């Protein structure tokens, strides 16, 4: 069924399209644009906006014999439907004829838009949706251009706060019901509904239904107009100024595909990116705000030795000297990219260090927030940093320090103090702290190296499905910070004596593909990610539960 | 192909050159007694034509409401990137809270501005207007980055015939709703 | 003034050796000569300075502008009427420019040959100052009724001396161009020398026809005073119009004024021979150029425009004594001013000739005409 094809004639040309598609998807798959508001590929069809009207015809059959009728020139006779049909609610069939560009269809769209705009306030200058608003785009492309409406517009509630994070403006609403359907179908609990009738219909919120769902903001992305806008992004920046970077959400091992919207080095918002194998078109609300972590004032801005600021290169060289003394332990973390982990493994081998990691586990919501709250635990397994799921604290490291086996701790990002090391253990060892933010140990660390956040570097993570996915640099890193890859490769080139100078993430992946079998194809990763062979880790006890596009049993 | 230009054959007096010199001298002599065309600028004010594009300013309407709703179209259209708008929300206790949006800060770098007037053209609210001030000067660079206060002081009031937002409000009150 | 004239009168016989005189008289005579020479130089330099202002003002008026009218010297500008007059007419601008020339840093480029480089501006200006002493600015009569020139030095061959010494000014340009050790000044100097040599010939030939005529009426036909005195009735530009025309054209070329300023020619030679000069040294060239104009004007007026006589066939009567002298002097100065205006007027009317046109005009047109003119008057004189 999935691979079955049917022939459909769209605007006079025959195309092979997948059977079972609706006409709208069929048209889009061959590059014919059909405008729509209420249709959403991941939601049920509602057919409420009537924007996708097309003329549809099927081959005519003789009523008596059931045979296909032919015209005089031999081509099949088409029986056209007398009225236009909605493309989103019609499935394709063999030899179906579709017309999307006739004058009639154009006038249909014009009229539909005129009706939609009757009560629309046209306050684009103050609307956050402007620039990415379907109504705005279609009004420009398919609309009449002028209003004939001279009566007063209906007045509906504006500035209604929903669940503390959405601003609702019923007046802008075009009653597409996407938000209603999303809440019912994905969250499983109704939040929005229509009230009143006819032209007075307005979108409303169920009384006392403060929805605490972690997915509610997806209705903002879904809303084709500015009726639902995000409180946190309200009046912050117009969308057309923002640069879009494809990235991956680092909130959990679900590996949600996201877009990072930034301008002049400041991230304004994060929205989901469609990936039918991972997150469809959704993401968690909490994941939208993880960039706030790095806007915090405790960003480490300068390298330090013994708490006094110094040159970055000098700090790195001192770091190297200490590492050469031996008795090194490396504390890695699962926010690091696969490339960094690969280099770290080589670094550990080069200085005979043991690698310590801990797990960060939270509640699994069975959708897109998985139990493992780090994005790249699978990467640590693939690169050989780990062979079993790590413990929750650094007691092992503490014991090693007490036993005198460890004299230097090269710690990346993790807060040793919060996770099991005691003050005297911290004092007993030379702590080299590398990270983007200050934490409990950075103040007393021997050397502090400021690193970059995941929004400031390129790399890739392996999510819970063992799918390797790329994230890209969204904003420029502050001066005097090291990219982890550069720092690690600097240490490596000095310790190994090899020439491995400031490689790109791609270079490291090429190196990795040579030595790690599972990664052999993962040099150029497509935008939708690349599933890796995970059979050798089937015995590992991962904490994630079954969720969207993921099931434990498979492993 | 070479183009042969037909030259006029010069007569004796023309070849003599002196009559031409004398007629030239006569022309320059007449010019001495013609009125001067120089505008002595700091003493005499120039007469600015209608539609003159001087410094961009922000204006208020006749009610004293700031017209800018910080849609940032001027910032977008500005070819020299002179405009920086920081959008903000109108506080709920303001009588204009129903308009929702106003600039928290509005900066025009007069050193970058090229007086092209595209911001005025792009403005959907007719809030930014290039007026007649052409003498823009300051003692430091920072002084020439005009902020919102300065821009409104320069702009003054521009009477508004359409009163779009007032109509929105009246309509809402007519329908029994309120903003 | 009259005191000076009288003193000179008493001392005059001493010079001529017709009367006994004491050493004291002799010393007084020398002092007076120096004073006279300085006065002549001052007159010429004043003209040079004022013509700078005139140049800027006239050019502005021709072009419909106001010219310099803003510069104000604080205290002087506050004087009612006078201050405003000086300001509006750009006279304070003159002071400001002069001060600037004096006070600016005086750089000496590293690549020049220093001696000639330093000597050039002096060489450019000094011949003009020497010539100024030879120019008779008027006439006065001693108690015996004999006419004497109002000149620092009255010599028989003053015309010859003025032409000879005046032409030395071009050495300044040549020295500047050579010593600057730079392309454009060098080309400017080459042009200046070629042009001056060529037009000097025409100029001398044109003057020669006047001298030819003077030979028939005077014992010392090369004396400027004699030439001037011969024009109490008709002026020479009336009897010898072609010579006058040739002389004035050659004068433009001699003084490097437009349309013949080949040596400067800023469009193709940056600034010609004084490209490498700045501040005070440039100022000397600048003043030298205008001094040359003033001197040339004086020479032309003496030769063709009736010197200190107000109008053809009208002269100030001898019987008025020193009043006639004064009026004649003033008339002479007014005529020089008018000539300078003419120089400026021509400059802002005519475009510059091309270099080859300049040379062709001289050798193919002016020279033959001058020769023909001379031959014509020789024939008349012979008849």
PDB file of C-alpha atoms in Angstrom, chain A residues 163-287:
ATOM      1  CA  UNK A 163      -1.743  28.514  30.738  1.00  0.00           C
ATOM      2  CA  UNK A 164       0.645  31.317  31.534  1.00  0.00           C
ATOM      3  CA  UNK A 165       2.582  30.979  28.315  1.00  0.00           C
ATOM      4  CA  UNK A 166       0.266  31.743  25.398  1.00  0.00           C
ATOM      5  CA  UNK A 167      -1.426  35.017  24.471  1.00  0.00           C
ATOM      6  CA  UNK A 168      -4.730  34.389  22.737  1.00  0.00           C
ATOM      7  CA  UNK A 169      -6.351  36.938  20.436  1.00  0.00           C
ATOM      8  CA  UNK A 170      -9.716  35.625  19.211  1.00  0.00           C
ATOM      9  CA  UNK A 171     -10.157  38.495  16.841  1.00  0.00           C
ATOM     10  CA  UNK A 172      -7.279  37.321  14.691  1.00  0.00           C
ATOM     11  CA  UNK A 173      -8.518  33.729  14.692  1.00  0.00           C
ATOM     12  CA  UNK A 174      -9.734  32.219  11.426  1.00  0.00           C
ATOM     13  CA  UNK A 175     -11.315  29.194  13.132  1.00  0.00           C
ATOM     14  CA  UNK A 176      -9.082  26.568  11.568  1.00  0.00           C
ATOM     15  CA  UNK A 177      -9.339  24.387  14.699  1.00  0.00           C
ATOM     16  CA  UNK A 178      -5.736  23.224  14.524  1.00  0.00           C
ATOM     17  CA  UNK A 179      -5.193  24.069  18.183  1.00  0.00           C
ATOM     18  CA  UNK A 180      -8.336  22.223  19.192  1.00  0.00           C
ATOM     19  CA  UNK A 181      -7.279  19.164  17.253  1.00  0.00           C
ATOM     20  CA  UNK A 182      -3.716  19.255  18.558  1.00  0.00           C
ATOM     21  CA  UNK A 183      -4.825  19.310  22.155  1.00  0.00           C
ATOM     22  CA  UNK A 184      -7.288  16.528  21.622  1.00  0.00           C
ATOM     23  CA  UNK A 185      -5.092  14.324  19.530  1.00  0.00           C
ATOM     24  CA  UNK A 186      -1.617  14.812  20.882  1.00  0.00           C
ATOM     25  CA  UNK A 187      -2.032  16.024  24.442  1.00  0.00           C
ATOM     26  CA  UNK A 188      -5.217  14.064  24.895  1.00  0.00           C
ATOM     27  CA  UNK A 189      -7.018  16.762  26.761  1.00  0.00           C
ATOM     28  CA  UNK A 190      -9.123  19.568  25.355  1.00  0.00           C
ATOM     29  CA  UNK A 191      -8.016  23.064  26.088  1.00  0.00           C
ATOM     30  CA  UNK A 192      -9.450  25.144  23.273  1.00  0.00           C
ATOM     31  CA  UNK A 193     -12.883  25.121  21.751  1.00  0.00           C
ATOM     32  CA  UNK A 194     -15.171  27.278  19.651  1.00  0.00           C
ATOM     33  CA  UNK A 195     -17.973  29.194  21.276  1.00  0.00           C
ATOM     34  CA  UNK A 196     -20.843  31.190  19.736  1.00  0.00           C
ATOM     35  CA  UNK A 197     -22.008  30.697  16.191  1.00  0.00           C
ATOM     36  CA  UNK A 198     -21.760  32.036  12.699  1.00  0.00           C
ATOM     37  CA  UNK A 199     -19.600  35.091  12.223  1.00  0.00           C
ATOM     38  CA  UNK A 200     -19.460  35.514  15.995  1.00  0.00           C
ATOM     39  CA  UNK A 201     -17.663  32.189  16.428  1.00  0.00           C
ATOM     40  CA  UNK A 202     -14.614  32.637  18.556  1.00  0.00           C
ATOM     41  CA  UNK A 203     -11.870  30.482  19.912  1.00  0.00           C
ATOM     42  CA  UNK A 204     -12.078  30.113  23.688  1.00  0.00           C
ATOM     43  CA  UNK A 205     -10.406  28.258  26.459  1.00  0.00           C
ATOM     44  CA  UNK A 206     -12.216  25.835  28.695  1.00  0.00           C
ATOM     45  CA  UNK A 207     -12.830  27.553  31.978  1.00  0.00           C
ATOM     46  CA  UNK A 208     -10.472  26.514  34.750  1.00  0.00           C
ATOM     47  CA  UNK A 209      -8.525  24.375  32.359  1.00  0.00           C
ATOM     48  CA  UNK A 210      -5.063  25.569  33.168  1.00  0.00           C
ATOM     49  CA  UNK A 211      -3.332  23.073  31.000  1.00  0.00           C
ATOM     50  CA  UNK A 212      -0.032  22.042  32.506  1.00  0.00           C
ATOM     51  CA  UNK A 213       0.950  20.037  29.455  1.00  0.00           C
ATOM     52  CA  UNK A 214       4.562  20.385  28.390  1.00  0.00           C
ATOM     53  CA  UNK A 215       3.486  20.442  24.729  1.00  0.00           C
ATOM     54  CA  UNK A 216       1.003  23.288  24.690  1.00  0.00           C
ATOM     55  CA  UNK A 217       3.234  25.729  22.839  1.00  0.00           C
ATOM     56  CA  UNK A 218       3.030  23.557  19.748  1.00  0.00           C
ATOM     57  CA  UNK A 219      -0.345  25.183  19.090  1.00  0.00           C
ATOM     58  CA  UNK A 220       1.526  28.458  18.635  1.00  0.00           C
ATOM     59  CA  UNK A 221       3.635  26.920  15.865  1.00  0.00           C
ATOM     60  CA  UNK A 222       0.504  25.347  14.449  1.00  0.00           C
ATOM     61  CA  UNK A 223      -1.640  28.468  14.485  1.00  0.00           C
ATOM     62  CA  UNK A 224      -1.652  29.775  10.892  1.00  0.00           C
ATOM     63  CA  UNK A 225      -2.395  33.321  12.064  1.00  0.00           C
ATOM     64  CA  UNK A 226      -1.469  35.378  15.096  1.00  0.00           C
ATOM     65  CA  UNK A 227      -4.337  34.231  17.288  1.00  0.00           C
ATOM     66  CA  UNK A 228      -2.042  32.233  19.532  1.00  0.00           C
ATOM     67  CA  UNK A 229       1.350  33.735  20.226  1.00  0.00           C
ATOM     68  CA  UNK A 230       4.054  32.787  22.654  1.00  0.00           C
ATOM     69  CA  UNK A 231       4.252  34.944  25.761  1.00  0.00           C
ATOM     70  CA  UNK A 232       8.023  34.598  26.010  1.00  0.00           C
ATOM     71  CA  UNK A 233       8.533  35.725  22.415  1.00  0.00           C
ATOM     72  CA  UNK A 234       5.854  38.420  22.511  1.00  0.00           C
ATOM     73  CA  UNK A 235       7.118  41.699  21.089  1.00  0.00           C
ATOM     74  CA  UNK A 236      10.730  40.573  21.287  1.00  0.00           C
ATOM     75  CA  UNK A 237      11.678  40.635  17.617  1.00  0.00           C
ATOM     76  CA  UNK A 238      10.041  40.457  14.209  1.00  0.00           C
ATOM     77  CA  UNK A 239      10.496  37.072  12.615  1.00  0.00           C
ATOM     78  CA  UNK A 240      12.073  38.389   9.439  1.00  0.00           C
ATOM     79  CA  UNK A 241      15.123  39.602  11.305  1.00  0.00           C
ATOM     80  CA  UNK A 242      15.853  36.189  12.720  1.00  0.00           C
ATOM     81  CA  UNK A 243      18.405  33.835  11.264  1.00  0.00           C
ATOM     82  CA  UNK A 244      17.276  30.226  11.294  1.00  0.00           C
ATOM     83  CA  UNK A 245      19.768  27.512  12.152  1.00  0.00           C
ATOM     84  CA  UNK A 246      18.947  23.827  12.109  1.00  0.00           C
ATOM     85  CA  UNK A 247      19.863  22.278  15.406  1.00  0.00           C
ATOM     86  CA  UNK A 248      19.006  19.534  17.871  1.00  0.00           C
ATOM     87  CA  UNK A 249      17.389  19.994  21.226  1.00  0.00           C
ATOM     88  CA  UNK A 250      19.775  19.092  24.029  1.00  0.00           C
ATOM     89  CA  UNK A 251      17.102  18.679  26.645  1.00  0.00           C
ATOM     90  CA  UNK A 252      16.939  14.909  26.591  1.00  0.00           C
ATOM     91  CA  UNK A 253      17.986  11.895  24.598  1.00  0.00           C
ATOM     92  CA  UNK A 254      14.860  12.201  22.428  1.00  0.00           C
ATOM     93  CA  UNK A 255      16.911  14.332  20.031  1.00  0.00           C
ATOM     94  CA  UNK A 256      14.123  16.650  18.946  1.00  0.00           C
ATOM     95  CA  UNK A 257      14.943  18.445  15.709  1.00  0.00           C
ATOM     96  CA  UNK A 258      14.702  22.170  16.202  1.00  0.00           C
ATOM     97  CA  UNK A 259      15.284  25.487  14.529  1.00  0.00           C
ATOM     98  CA  UNK A 260      17.173  28.132  16.439  1.00  0.00           C
ATOM     99  CA  UNK A 261      16.074  31.695  15.629  1.00  0.00           C
ATOM    100  CA  UNK A 262      18.746  34.256  16.400  1.00  0.00           C
ATOM    101  CA  UNK A 263      19.808  37.763  15.575  1.00  0.00           C
ATOM    102  CA  UNK A 264      23.109  39.479  16.291  1.00  0.00           C
ATOM    103  CA  UNK A 265      24.323  36.682  18.529  1.00  0.00           C
ATOM    104  CA  UNK A 266      21.158  36.532  20.624  1.00  0.00           C
ATOM    105  CA  UNK A 267      18.827  33.555  20.485  1.00  0.00           C
ATOM    106  CA  UNK A 268      15.196  34.664  20.440  1.00  0.00           C
ATOM    107  CA  UNK A 269      13.322  31.399  20.220  1.00  0.00           C
ATOM    108  CA  UNK A 270      13.548  27.724  19.426  1.00  0.00           C
ATOM    109  CA  UNK A 271      10.875  25.983  17.390  1.00  0.00           C
ATOM    110  CA  UNK A 272      10.469  22.355  16.304  1.00  0.00           C
ATOM    111  CA  UNK A 273      11.670  21.147  12.935  1.00  0.00           C
ATOM    112  CA  UNK A 274       9.848  18.395  11.139  1.00  0.00           C
ATOM    113  CA  UNK A 275      11.424  14.967  11.316  1.00  0.00           C
ATOM    114  CA  UNK A 276       8.922  12.196  10.807  1.00  0.00           C
ATOM    115  CA  UNK A 277      11.273   9.628  12.296  1.00  0.00           C
ATOM    116  CA  UNK A 278      11.942  11.489  15.543  1.00  0.00           C
ATOM    117  CA  UNK A 279       9.573  14.192  16.661  1.00  0.00           C
ATOM    118  CA  UNK A 280       7.097  14.655  13.797  1.00  0.00           C
ATOM    119  CA  UNK A 281       6.485  18.411  14.089  1.00  0.00           C
ATOM    120  CA  UNK A 282       6.432  18.815  17.845  1.00  0.00           C
ATOM    121  CA  UNK A 283       8.695  19.634  20.709  1.00  0.00           C
ATOM    122  CA  UNK A 284       8.473  20.133  24.439  1.00  0.00           C
ATOM    123  CA  UNK A 285       7.787  23.553  25.915  1.00  0.00           C
ATOM    124  CA  UNK A 286      10.684  23.170  28.310  1.00  0.00           C
ATOM    125  CA  UNK A 287      13.040  22.526  25.399  1.00  0.00           C
TER     126      UNK A 287
END
